[in-house]
Amino acid sequence: MLAGQIAEIIESVAPLSSGMEGDELGFLFGSAETAVRGVATCWSPPLAVIEEAERGGCNMIVSHKPLFYQK
């Protein structure tokens, strides 16, 4: 399955329109055309989560929080 297809499935359940103004929503990094080997999910994606996803063979991370926090 392609990364963009997975994003479409997620967005069918949690539409971008349901997000809060100013939030980074949807497919943010990489190519929607990437073939996904595995998906890691997390609340927040610190470096440790990214490294663990890589060790586990995941090349897509679905996270509730953005990669960097901004004030």
PDB file of N, CA, C and O in Angstrom:
ATOM      1  N   MET A   1       0.855  -1.165   0.000  1.00  0.00           N
ATOM      2  CA  MET A   1       0.000   0.000   0.000  1.00  0.00           C
ATOM      3  C   MET A   1       0.908   1.238   0.000  1.00  0.00           C
ATOM      4  O   MET A   1       1.969   1.231   0.605  1.00  0.00           O
ATOM      5  N   LEU A   2       0.464   2.289  -0.621  1.00  0.00           N
ATOM      6  CA  LEU A   2       1.225   3.528  -0.675  1.00  0.00           C
ATOM      7  C   LEU A   2       0.911   4.422   0.523  1.00  0.00           C
ATOM      8  O   LEU A   2      -0.193   4.372   1.078  1.00  0.00           O
ATOM      9  N   ALA A   3       1.871   5.251   0.896  1.00  0.00           N
ATOM     10  CA  ALA A   3       1.697   6.146   2.039  1.00  0.00           C
ATOM     11  C   ALA A   3       0.473   7.048   1.856  1.00  0.00           C
ATOM     12  O   ALA A   3      -0.285   7.283   2.806  1.00  0.00           O
ATOM     13  N   GLY A   4       0.260   7.538   0.656  1.00  0.00           N
ATOM     14  CA  GLY A   4      -0.903   8.390   0.397  1.00  0.00           C
ATOM     15  C   GLY A   4      -2.218   7.661   0.592  1.00  0.00           C
ATOM     16  O   GLY A   4      -3.203   8.258   1.047  1.00  0.00           O
ATOM     17  N   GLN A   5      -2.253   6.373   0.273  1.00  0.00           N
ATOM     18  CA  GLN A   5      -3.472   5.582   0.472  1.00  0.00           C
ATOM     19  C   GLN A   5      -3.768   5.413   1.961  1.00  0.00           C
ATOM     20  O   GLN A   5      -4.928   5.479   2.383  1.00  0.00           O
ATOM     21  N   ILE A   6      -2.723   5.200   2.753  1.00  0.00           N
ATOM     22  CA  ILE A   6      -2.917   5.083   4.198  1.00  0.00           C
ATOM     23  C   ILE A   6      -3.400   6.416   4.760  1.00  0.00           C
ATOM     24  O   ILE A   6      -4.323   6.454   5.582  1.00  0.00           O
ATOM     25  N   ALA A   7      -2.819   7.512   4.300  1.00  0.00           N
ATOM     26  CA  ALA A   7      -3.262   8.835   4.738  1.00  0.00           C
ATOM     27  C   ALA A   7      -4.736   9.057   4.396  1.00  0.00           C
ATOM     28  O   ALA A   7      -5.495   9.596   5.211  1.00  0.00           O
ATOM     29  N   GLU A   8      -5.157   8.614   3.226  1.00  0.00           N
ATOM     30  CA  GLU A   8      -6.566   8.761   2.830  1.00  0.00           C
ATOM     31  C   GLU A   8      -7.489   7.982   3.764  1.00  0.00           C
ATOM     32  O   GLU A   8      -8.568   8.471   4.124  1.00  0.00           O
ATOM     33  N   ILE A   9      -7.083   6.791   4.167  1.00  0.00           N
ATOM     34  CA  ILE A   9      -7.894   5.982   5.085  1.00  0.00           C
ATOM     35  C   ILE A   9      -8.026   6.702   6.429  1.00  0.00           C
ATOM     36  O   ILE A   9      -9.131   6.811   6.981  1.00  0.00           O
ATOM     37  N   ILE A  10      -6.920   7.187   6.942  1.00  0.00           N
ATOM     38  CA  ILE A  10      -6.949   7.909   8.222  1.00  0.00           C
ATOM     39  C   ILE A  10      -7.837   9.137   8.117  1.00  0.00           C
ATOM     40  O   ILE A  10      -8.663   9.408   8.987  1.00  0.00           O
ATOM     41  N   GLU A  11      -7.688   9.874   7.018  1.00  0.00           N
ATOM     42  CA  GLU A  11      -8.468  11.101   6.844  1.00  0.00           C
ATOM     43  C   GLU A  11      -9.950  10.821   6.602  1.00  0.00           C
ATOM     44  O   GLU A  11     -10.784  11.702   6.825  1.00  0.00           O
ATOM     45  N   SER A  12     -10.292   9.598   6.194  1.00  0.00           N
ATOM     46  CA  SER A  12     -11.715   9.265   6.039  1.00  0.00           C
ATOM     47  C   SER A  12     -12.383   9.122   7.408  1.00  0.00           C
ATOM     48  O   SER A  12     -13.583   9.314   7.552  1.00  0.00           O
ATOM     49  N   VAL A  13     -11.588   8.777   8.427  1.00  0.00           N
ATOM     50  CA  VAL A  13     -12.098   8.634   9.795  1.00  0.00           C
ATOM     51  C   VAL A  13     -11.932   9.948  10.571  1.00  0.00           C
ATOM     52  O   VAL A  13     -12.783  10.311  11.375  1.00  0.00           O
ATOM     53  N   ALA A  14     -10.831  10.616  10.327  1.00  0.00           N
ATOM     54  CA  ALA A  14     -10.511  11.875  11.019  1.00  0.00           C
ATOM     55  C   ALA A  14     -10.236  12.941   9.958  1.00  0.00           C
ATOM     56  O   ALA A  14      -9.079  13.217   9.625  1.00  0.00           O
ATOM     57  N   PRO A  15     -11.287  13.543   9.403  1.00  0.00           N
ATOM     58  CA  PRO A  15     -11.106  14.518   8.328  1.00  0.00           C
ATOM     59  C   PRO A  15     -10.248  15.710   8.761  1.00  0.00           C
ATOM     60  O   PRO A  15     -10.299  16.133   9.918  1.00  0.00           O
ATOM     61  N   LEU A  16      -9.472  16.228   7.827  1.00  0.00           N
ATOM     62  CA  LEU A  16      -8.644  17.390   8.124  1.00  0.00           C
ATOM     63  C   LEU A  16      -9.499  18.561   8.623  1.00  0.00           C
ATOM     64  O   LEU A  16      -9.049  19.348   9.450  1.00  0.00           O
ATOM     65  N   SER A  17     -10.719  18.638   8.161  1.00  0.00           N
ATOM     66  CA  SER A  17     -11.611  19.727   8.568  1.00  0.00           C
ATOM     67  C   SER A  17     -11.974  19.664  10.051  1.00  0.00           C
ATOM     68  O   SER A  17     -12.455  20.644  10.617  1.00  0.00           O
ATOM     69  N   SER A  18     -11.732  18.518  10.699  1.00  0.00           N
ATOM     70  CA  SER A  18     -12.055  18.395  12.126  1.00  0.00           C
ATOM     71  C   SER A  18     -10.910  18.865  13.017  1.00  0.00           C
ATOM     72  O   SER A  18     -11.054  18.921  14.233  1.00  0.00           O
ATOM     73  N   GLY A  19      -9.780  19.203  12.421  1.00  0.00           N
ATOM     74  CA  GLY A  19      -8.627  19.671  13.190  1.00  0.00           C
ATOM     75  C   GLY A  19      -8.796  21.101  13.660  1.00  0.00           C
ATOM     76  O   GLY A  19      -9.703  21.819  13.225  1.00  0.00           O
ATOM     77  N   MET A  20      -7.912  21.492  14.544  1.00  0.00           N
ATOM     78  CA  MET A  20      -7.947  22.856  15.063  1.00  0.00           C
ATOM     79  C   MET A  20      -7.130  23.768  14.155  1.00  0.00           C
ATOM     80  O   MET A  20      -6.111  23.355  13.592  1.00  0.00           O
ATOM     81  N   GLU A  21      -7.572  25.000  14.035  1.00  0.00           N
ATOM     82  CA  GLU A  21      -6.871  25.977  13.211  1.00  0.00           C
ATOM     83  C   GLU A  21      -5.425  26.131  13.698  1.00  0.00           C
ATOM     84  O   GLU A  21      -5.169  26.220  14.896  1.00  0.00           O
ATOM     85  N   GLY A  22      -4.495  26.121  12.762  1.00  0.00           N
ATOM     86  CA  GLY A  22      -3.088  26.266  13.098  1.00  0.00           C
ATOM     87  C   GLY A  22      -2.350  24.955  13.299  1.00  0.00           C
ATOM     88  O   GLY A  22      -1.128  24.931  13.326  1.00  0.00           O
ATOM     89  N   ASP A  23      -3.081  23.844  13.459  1.00  0.00           N
ATOM     90  CA  ASP A  23      -2.436  22.538  13.615  1.00  0.00           C
ATOM     91  C   ASP A  23      -1.866  22.070  12.277  1.00  0.00           C
ATOM     92  O   ASP A  23      -2.443  22.344  11.222  1.00  0.00           O
ATOM     93  N   GLU A  24      -0.751  21.347  12.324  1.00  0.00           N
ATOM     94  CA  GLU A  24      -0.229  20.697  11.130  1.00  0.00           C
ATOM     95  C   GLU A  24      -1.020  19.405  10.963  1.00  0.00           C
ATOM     96  O   GLU A  24      -0.994  18.540  11.840  1.00  0.00           O
ATOM     97  N   LEU A  25      -1.718  19.283   9.867  1.00  0.00           N
ATOM     98  CA  LEU A  25      -2.608  18.142   9.667  1.00  0.00           C
ATOM     99  C   LEU A  25      -2.294  17.425   8.370  1.00  0.00           C
ATOM    100  O   LEU A  25      -1.803  18.026   7.416  1.00  0.00           O
ATOM    101  N   GLY A  26      -2.590  16.156   8.338  1.00  0.00           N
ATOM    102  CA  GLY A  26      -2.465  15.393   7.113  1.00  0.00           C
ATOM    103  C   GLY A  26      -1.070  14.862   6.874  1.00  0.00           C
ATOM    104  O   GLY A  26      -0.246  14.769   7.773  1.00  0.00           O
ATOM    105  N   PHE A  27      -0.800  14.511   5.645  1.00  0.00           N
ATOM    106  CA  PHE A  27       0.463  13.937   5.218  1.00  0.00           C
ATOM    107  C   PHE A  27       1.484  15.058   5.152  1.00  0.00           C
ATOM    108  O   PHE A  27       1.386  15.953   4.337  1.00  0.00           O
ATOM    109  N   LEU A  28       2.493  15.018   6.033  1.00  0.00           N
ATOM    110  CA  LEU A  28       3.406  16.146   6.156  1.00  0.00           C
ATOM    111  C   LEU A  28       4.777  15.941   5.527  1.00  0.00           C
ATOM    112  O   LEU A  28       5.371  16.892   5.040  1.00  0.00           O
ATOM    113  N   PHE A  29       5.337  14.750   5.604  1.00  0.00           N
ATOM    114  CA  PHE A  29       6.703  14.525   5.145  1.00  0.00           C
ATOM    115  C   PHE A  29       6.776  13.324   4.227  1.00  0.00           C
ATOM    116  O   PHE A  29       5.992  12.397   4.342  1.00  0.00           O
ATOM    117  N   GLY A  30       7.766  13.328   3.346  1.00  0.00           N
ATOM    118  CA  GLY A  30       7.982  12.195   2.459  1.00  0.00           C
ATOM    119  C   GLY A  30       7.088  12.264   1.238  1.00  0.00           C
ATOM    120  O   GLY A  30       6.464  13.272   0.948  1.00  0.00           O
ATOM    121  N   SER A  31       7.031  11.166   0.552  1.00  0.00           N
ATOM    122  CA  SER A  31       6.265  11.081  -0.684  1.00  0.00           C
ATOM    123  C   SER A  31       5.036  10.204  -0.489  1.00  0.00           C
ATOM    124  O   SER A  31       5.128   9.095   0.048  1.00  0.00           O
ATOM    125  N   ALA A  32       3.908  10.685  -0.968  1.00  0.00           N
ATOM    126  CA  ALA A  32       2.671   9.904  -0.915  1.00  0.00           C
ATOM    127  C   ALA A  32       2.782   8.642  -1.772  1.00  0.00           C
ATOM    128  O   ALA A  32       2.011   7.707  -1.616  1.00  0.00           O
ATOM    129  N   GLU A  33       3.770   8.598  -2.664  1.00  0.00           N
ATOM    130  CA  GLU A  33       3.961   7.463  -3.561  1.00  0.00           C
ATOM    131  C   GLU A  33       4.874   6.382  -2.975  1.00  0.00           C
ATOM    132  O   GLU A  33       5.149   5.377  -3.636  1.00  0.00           O
ATOM    133  N   THR A  34       5.350   6.556  -1.738  1.00  0.00           N
ATOM    134  CA  THR A  34       6.232   5.577  -1.102  1.00  0.00           C
ATOM    135  C   THR A  34       5.461   4.310  -0.752  1.00  0.00           C
ATOM    136  O   THR A  34       4.389   4.387  -0.143  1.00  0.00           O
ATOM    137  N   ALA A  35       6.001   3.163  -1.118  1.00  0.00           N
ATOM    138  CA  ALA A  35       5.415   1.881  -0.713  1.00  0.00           C
ATOM    139  C   ALA A  35       5.722   1.673   0.771  1.00  0.00           C
ATOM    140  O   ALA A  35       6.874   1.711   1.187  1.00  0.00           O
ATOM    141  N   VAL A  36       4.680   1.470   1.562  1.00  0.00           N
ATOM    142  CA  VAL A  36       4.831   1.340   3.015  1.00  0.00           C
ATOM    143  C   VAL A  36       5.112  -0.116   3.379  1.00  0.00           C
ATOM    144  O   VAL A  36       4.375  -1.021   2.995  1.00  0.00           O
ATOM    145  N   ARG A  37       6.195  -0.296   4.151  1.00  0.00           N
ATOM    146  CA  ARG A  37       6.576  -1.640   4.628  1.00  0.00           C
ATOM    147  C   ARG A  37       6.007  -1.906   6.019  1.00  0.00           C
ATOM    148  O   ARG A  37       5.805  -3.034   6.407  1.00  0.00           O
ATOM    149  N   GLY A  38       5.798  -0.845   6.785  1.00  0.00           N
ATOM    150  CA  GLY A  38       5.272  -0.978   8.134  1.00  0.00           C
ATOM    151  C   GLY A  38       4.919   0.396   8.670  1.00  0.00           C
ATOM    152  O   GLY A  38       5.512   1.390   8.270  1.00  0.00           O
ATOM    153  N   VAL A  39       3.950   0.437   9.572  1.00  0.00           N
ATOM    154  CA  VAL A  39       3.486   1.700  10.149  1.00  0.00           C
ATOM    155  C   VAL A  39       3.667   1.658  11.658  1.00  0.00           C
ATOM    156  O   VAL A  39       3.234   0.711  12.316  1.00  0.00           O
ATOM    157  N   ALA A  40       4.312   2.678  12.191  1.00  0.00           N
ATOM    158  CA  ALA A  40       4.426   2.845  13.641  1.00  0.00           C
ATOM    159  C   ALA A  40       3.469   3.961  14.042  1.00  0.00           C
ATOM    160  O   ALA A  40       3.303   4.941  13.309  1.00  0.00           O
ATOM    161  N   THR A  41       2.822   3.795  15.184  1.00  0.00           N
ATOM    162  CA  THR A  41       1.943   4.849  15.694  1.00  0.00           C
ATOM    163  C   THR A  41       2.455   5.303  17.052  1.00  0.00           C
ATOM    164  O   THR A  41       3.059   4.528  17.796  1.00  0.00           O
ATOM    165  N   CYS A  42       2.224   6.569  17.352  1.00  0.00           N
ATOM    166  CA  CYS A  42       2.689   7.101  18.630  1.00  0.00           C
ATOM    167  C   CYS A  42       1.937   8.382  18.964  1.00  0.00           C
ATOM    168  O   CYS A  42       1.276   8.970  18.117  1.00  0.00           O
ATOM    169  N   TRP A  43       2.043   8.771  20.215  1.00  0.00           N
ATOM    170  CA  TRP A  43       1.471  10.035  20.656  1.00  0.00           C
ATOM    171  C   TRP A  43       2.354  11.190  20.192  1.00  0.00           C
ATOM    172  O   TRP A  43       1.900  12.177  19.662  1.00  0.00           O
ATOM    173  N   SER A  44       3.664  11.023  20.416  1.00  0.00           N
ATOM    174  CA  SER A  44       4.647  12.048  20.097  1.00  0.00           C
ATOM    175  C   SER A  44       5.853  11.357  19.460  1.00  0.00           C
ATOM    176  O   SER A  44       6.244  10.284  19.916  1.00  0.00           O
ATOM    177  N   PRO A  45       6.455  11.945  18.426  1.00  0.00           N
ATOM    178  CA  PRO A  45       7.543  11.251  17.733  1.00  0.00           C
ATOM    179  C   PRO A  45       8.948  11.760  18.091  1.00  0.00           C
ATOM    180  O   PRO A  45       9.621  12.344  17.261  1.00  0.00           O
ATOM    181  N   PRO A  46       9.413  11.530  19.338  1.00  0.00           N
ATOM    182  CA  PRO A  46      10.799  11.900  19.625  1.00  0.00           C
ATOM    183  C   PRO A  46      11.754  10.972  18.868  1.00  0.00           C
ATOM    184  O   PRO A  46      11.335   9.950  18.301  1.00  0.00           O
ATOM    185  N   LEU A  47      13.017  11.305  18.885  1.00  0.00           N
ATOM    186  CA  LEU A  47      14.016  10.539  18.143  1.00  0.00           C
ATOM    187  C   LEU A  47      13.968   9.052  18.492  1.00  0.00           C
ATOM    188  O   LEU A  47      14.105   8.199  17.613  1.00  0.00           O
ATOM    189  N   ALA A  48      13.765   8.720  19.761  1.00  0.00           N
ATOM    190  CA  ALA A  48      13.727   7.311  20.173  1.00  0.00           C
ATOM    191  C   ALA A  48      12.627   6.540  19.443  1.00  0.00           C
ATOM    192  O   ALA A  48      12.812   5.380  19.057  1.00  0.00           O
ATOM    193  N   VAL A  49      11.478   7.155  19.236  1.00  0.00           N
ATOM    194  CA  VAL A  49      10.375   6.501  18.517  1.00  0.00           C
ATOM    195  C   VAL A  49      10.743   6.308  17.053  1.00  0.00           C
ATOM    196  O   VAL A  49      10.501   5.250  16.473  1.00  0.00           O
ATOM    197  N   ILE A  50      11.367   7.307  16.460  1.00  0.00           N
ATOM    198  CA  ILE A  50      11.775   7.215  15.061  1.00  0.00           C
ATOM    199  C   ILE A  50      12.801   6.103  14.882  1.00  0.00           C
ATOM    200  O   ILE A  50      12.706   5.297  13.953  1.00  0.00           O
ATOM    201  N   GLU A  51      13.761   6.028  15.783  1.00  0.00           N
ATOM    202  CA  GLU A  51      14.780   4.979  15.713  1.00  0.00           C
ATOM    203  C   GLU A  51      14.166   3.590  15.904  1.00  0.00           C
ATOM    204  O   GLU A  51      14.521   2.640  15.208  1.00  0.00           O
ATOM    205  N   GLU A  52      13.231   3.465  16.835  1.00  0.00           N
ATOM    206  CA  GLU A  52      12.575   2.175  17.070  1.00  0.00           C
ATOM    207  C   GLU A  52      11.735   1.764  15.859  1.00  0.00           C
ATOM    208  O   GLU A  52      11.705   0.581  15.490  1.00  0.00           O
ATOM    209  N   ALA A  53      11.058   2.722  15.243  1.00  0.00           N
ATOM    210  CA  ALA A  53      10.282   2.424  14.035  1.00  0.00           C
ATOM    211  C   ALA A  53      11.195   1.898  12.939  1.00  0.00           C
ATOM    212  O   ALA A  53      10.879   0.903  12.269  1.00  0.00           O
ATOM    213  N   GLU A  54      12.354   2.525  12.786  1.00  0.00           N
ATOM    214  CA  GLU A  54      13.307   2.073  11.777  1.00  0.00           C
ATOM    215  C   GLU A  54      13.796   0.657  12.085  1.00  0.00           C
ATOM    216  O   GLU A  54      13.841  -0.199  11.198  1.00  0.00           O
ATOM    217  N   ARG A  55      14.137   0.403  13.344  1.00  0.00           N
ATOM    218  CA  ARG A  55      14.585  -0.949  13.731  1.00  0.00           C
ATOM    219  C   ARG A  55      13.498  -1.990  13.472  1.00  0.00           C
ATOM    220  O   ARG A  55      13.788  -3.138  13.154  1.00  0.00           O
ATOM    221  N   GLY A  56      12.246  -1.585  13.619  1.00  0.00           N
ATOM    222  CA  GLY A  56      11.137  -2.503  13.405  1.00  0.00           C
ATOM    223  C   GLY A  56      10.711  -2.637  11.953  1.00  0.00           C
ATOM    224  O   GLY A  56       9.751  -3.337  11.652  1.00  0.00           O
ATOM    225  N   GLY A  57      11.404  -1.957  11.052  1.00  0.00           N
ATOM    226  CA  GLY A  57      11.081  -2.067   9.632  1.00  0.00           C
ATOM    227  C   GLY A  57       9.954  -1.163   9.172  1.00  0.00           C
ATOM    228  O   GLY A  57       9.427  -1.336   8.074  1.00  0.00           O
ATOM    229  N   CYS A  58       9.581  -0.206  10.005  1.00  0.00           N
ATOM    230  CA  CYS A  58       8.502   0.721   9.638  1.00  0.00           C
ATOM    231  C   CYS A  58       9.082   1.915   8.889  1.00  0.00           C
ATOM    232  O   CYS A  58      10.069   2.495   9.315  1.00  0.00           O
ATOM    233  N   ASN A  59       8.453   2.279   7.801  1.00  0.00           N
ATOM    234  CA  ASN A  59       8.889   3.470   7.084  1.00  0.00           C
ATOM    235  C   ASN A  59       7.790   4.523   7.017  1.00  0.00           C
ATOM    236  O   ASN A  59       7.851   5.452   6.214  1.00  0.00           O
ATOM    237  N   MET A  60       6.786   4.397   7.897  1.00  0.00           N
ATOM    238  CA  MET A  60       5.752   5.419   8.051  1.00  0.00           C
ATOM    239  C   MET A  60       5.416   5.524   9.531  1.00  0.00           C
ATOM    240  O   MET A  60       5.280   4.514  10.212  1.00  0.00           O
ATOM    241  N   ILE A  61       5.330   6.752  10.009  1.00  0.00           N
ATOM    242  CA  ILE A  61       4.940   6.995  11.398  1.00  0.00           C
ATOM    243  C   ILE A  61       3.684   7.849  11.394  1.00  0.00           C
ATOM    244  O   ILE A  61       3.632   8.894  10.737  1.00  0.00           O
ATOM    245  N   VAL A  62       2.678   7.383  12.118  1.00  0.00           N
ATOM    246  CA  VAL A  62       1.442   8.136  12.305  1.00  0.00           C
ATOM    247  C   VAL A  62       1.470   8.619  13.746  1.00  0.00           C
ATOM    248  O   VAL A  62       1.480   7.816  14.679  1.00  0.00           O
ATOM    249  N   SER A  63       1.502   9.933  13.907  1.00  0.00           N
ATOM    250  CA  SER A  63       1.661  10.528  15.225  1.00  0.00           C
ATOM    251  C   SER A  63       0.538  11.512  15.514  1.00  0.00           C
ATOM    252  O   SER A  63       0.094  12.238  14.620  1.00  0.00           O
ATOM    253  N   HIS A  64       0.109  11.561  16.767  1.00  0.00           N
ATOM    254  CA  HIS A  64      -0.907  12.526  17.166  1.00  0.00           C
ATOM    255  C   HIS A  64      -0.325  13.929  17.246  1.00  0.00           C
ATOM    256  O   HIS A  64      -0.955  14.900  16.842  1.00  0.00           O
ATOM    257  N   LYS A  65       0.881  14.038  17.762  1.00  0.00           N
ATOM    258  CA  LYS A  65       1.542  15.336  17.914  1.00  0.00           C
ATOM    259  C   LYS A  65       2.537  15.559  16.782  1.00  0.00           C
ATOM    260  O   LYS A  65       3.042  14.618  16.202  1.00  0.00           O
ATOM    261  N   PRO A  66       2.860  16.817  16.480  1.00  0.00           N
ATOM    262  CA  PRO A  66       3.821  17.102  15.413  1.00  0.00           C
ATOM    263  C   PRO A  66       5.251  16.748  15.835  1.00  0.00           C
ATOM    264  O   PRO A  66       5.531  16.536  17.012  1.00  0.00           O
ATOM    265  N   LEU A  67       6.130  16.713  14.849  1.00  0.00           N
ATOM    266  CA  LEU A  67       7.531  16.388  15.098  1.00  0.00           C
ATOM    267  C   LEU A  67       8.187  17.429  16.012  1.00  0.00           C
ATOM    268  O   LEU A  67       8.950  17.100  16.895  1.00  0.00           O
ATOM    269  N   PHE A  68       7.882  18.676  15.811  1.00  0.00           N
ATOM    270  CA  PHE A  68       8.449  19.756  16.637  1.00  0.00           C
ATOM    271  C   PHE A  68       7.310  20.555  17.250  1.00  0.00           C
ATOM    272  O   PHE A  68       6.328  20.864  16.583  1.00  0.00           O
ATOM    273  N   TYR A  69       7.464  20.867  18.512  1.00  0.00           N
ATOM    274  CA  TYR A  69       6.462  21.682  19.188  1.00  0.00           C
ATOM    275  C   TYR A  69       6.803  23.152  18.970  1.00  0.00           C
ATOM    276  O   TYR A  69       7.959  23.539  19.042  1.00  0.00           O
ATOM    277  N   GLN A  70       5.790  23.947  18.692  1.00  0.00           N
ATOM    278  CA  GLN A  70       5.980  25.373  18.485  1.00  0.00           C
ATOM    279  C   GLN A  70       5.057  26.124  19.434  1.00  0.00           C
ATOM    280  O   GLN A  70       3.977  25.672  19.764  1.00  0.00           O
ATOM    281  N   LYS A  71       5.510  27.283  19.900  1.00  0.00           N
ATOM    282  CA  LYS A  71       4.675  28.122  20.768  1.00  0.00           C
ATOM    283  C   LYS A  71       4.186  29.321  20.023  1.00  0.00           C
ATOM    284  O   LYS A  71       4.731  29.767  19.097  1.00  0.00           O
TER     285      LYS A  71
END
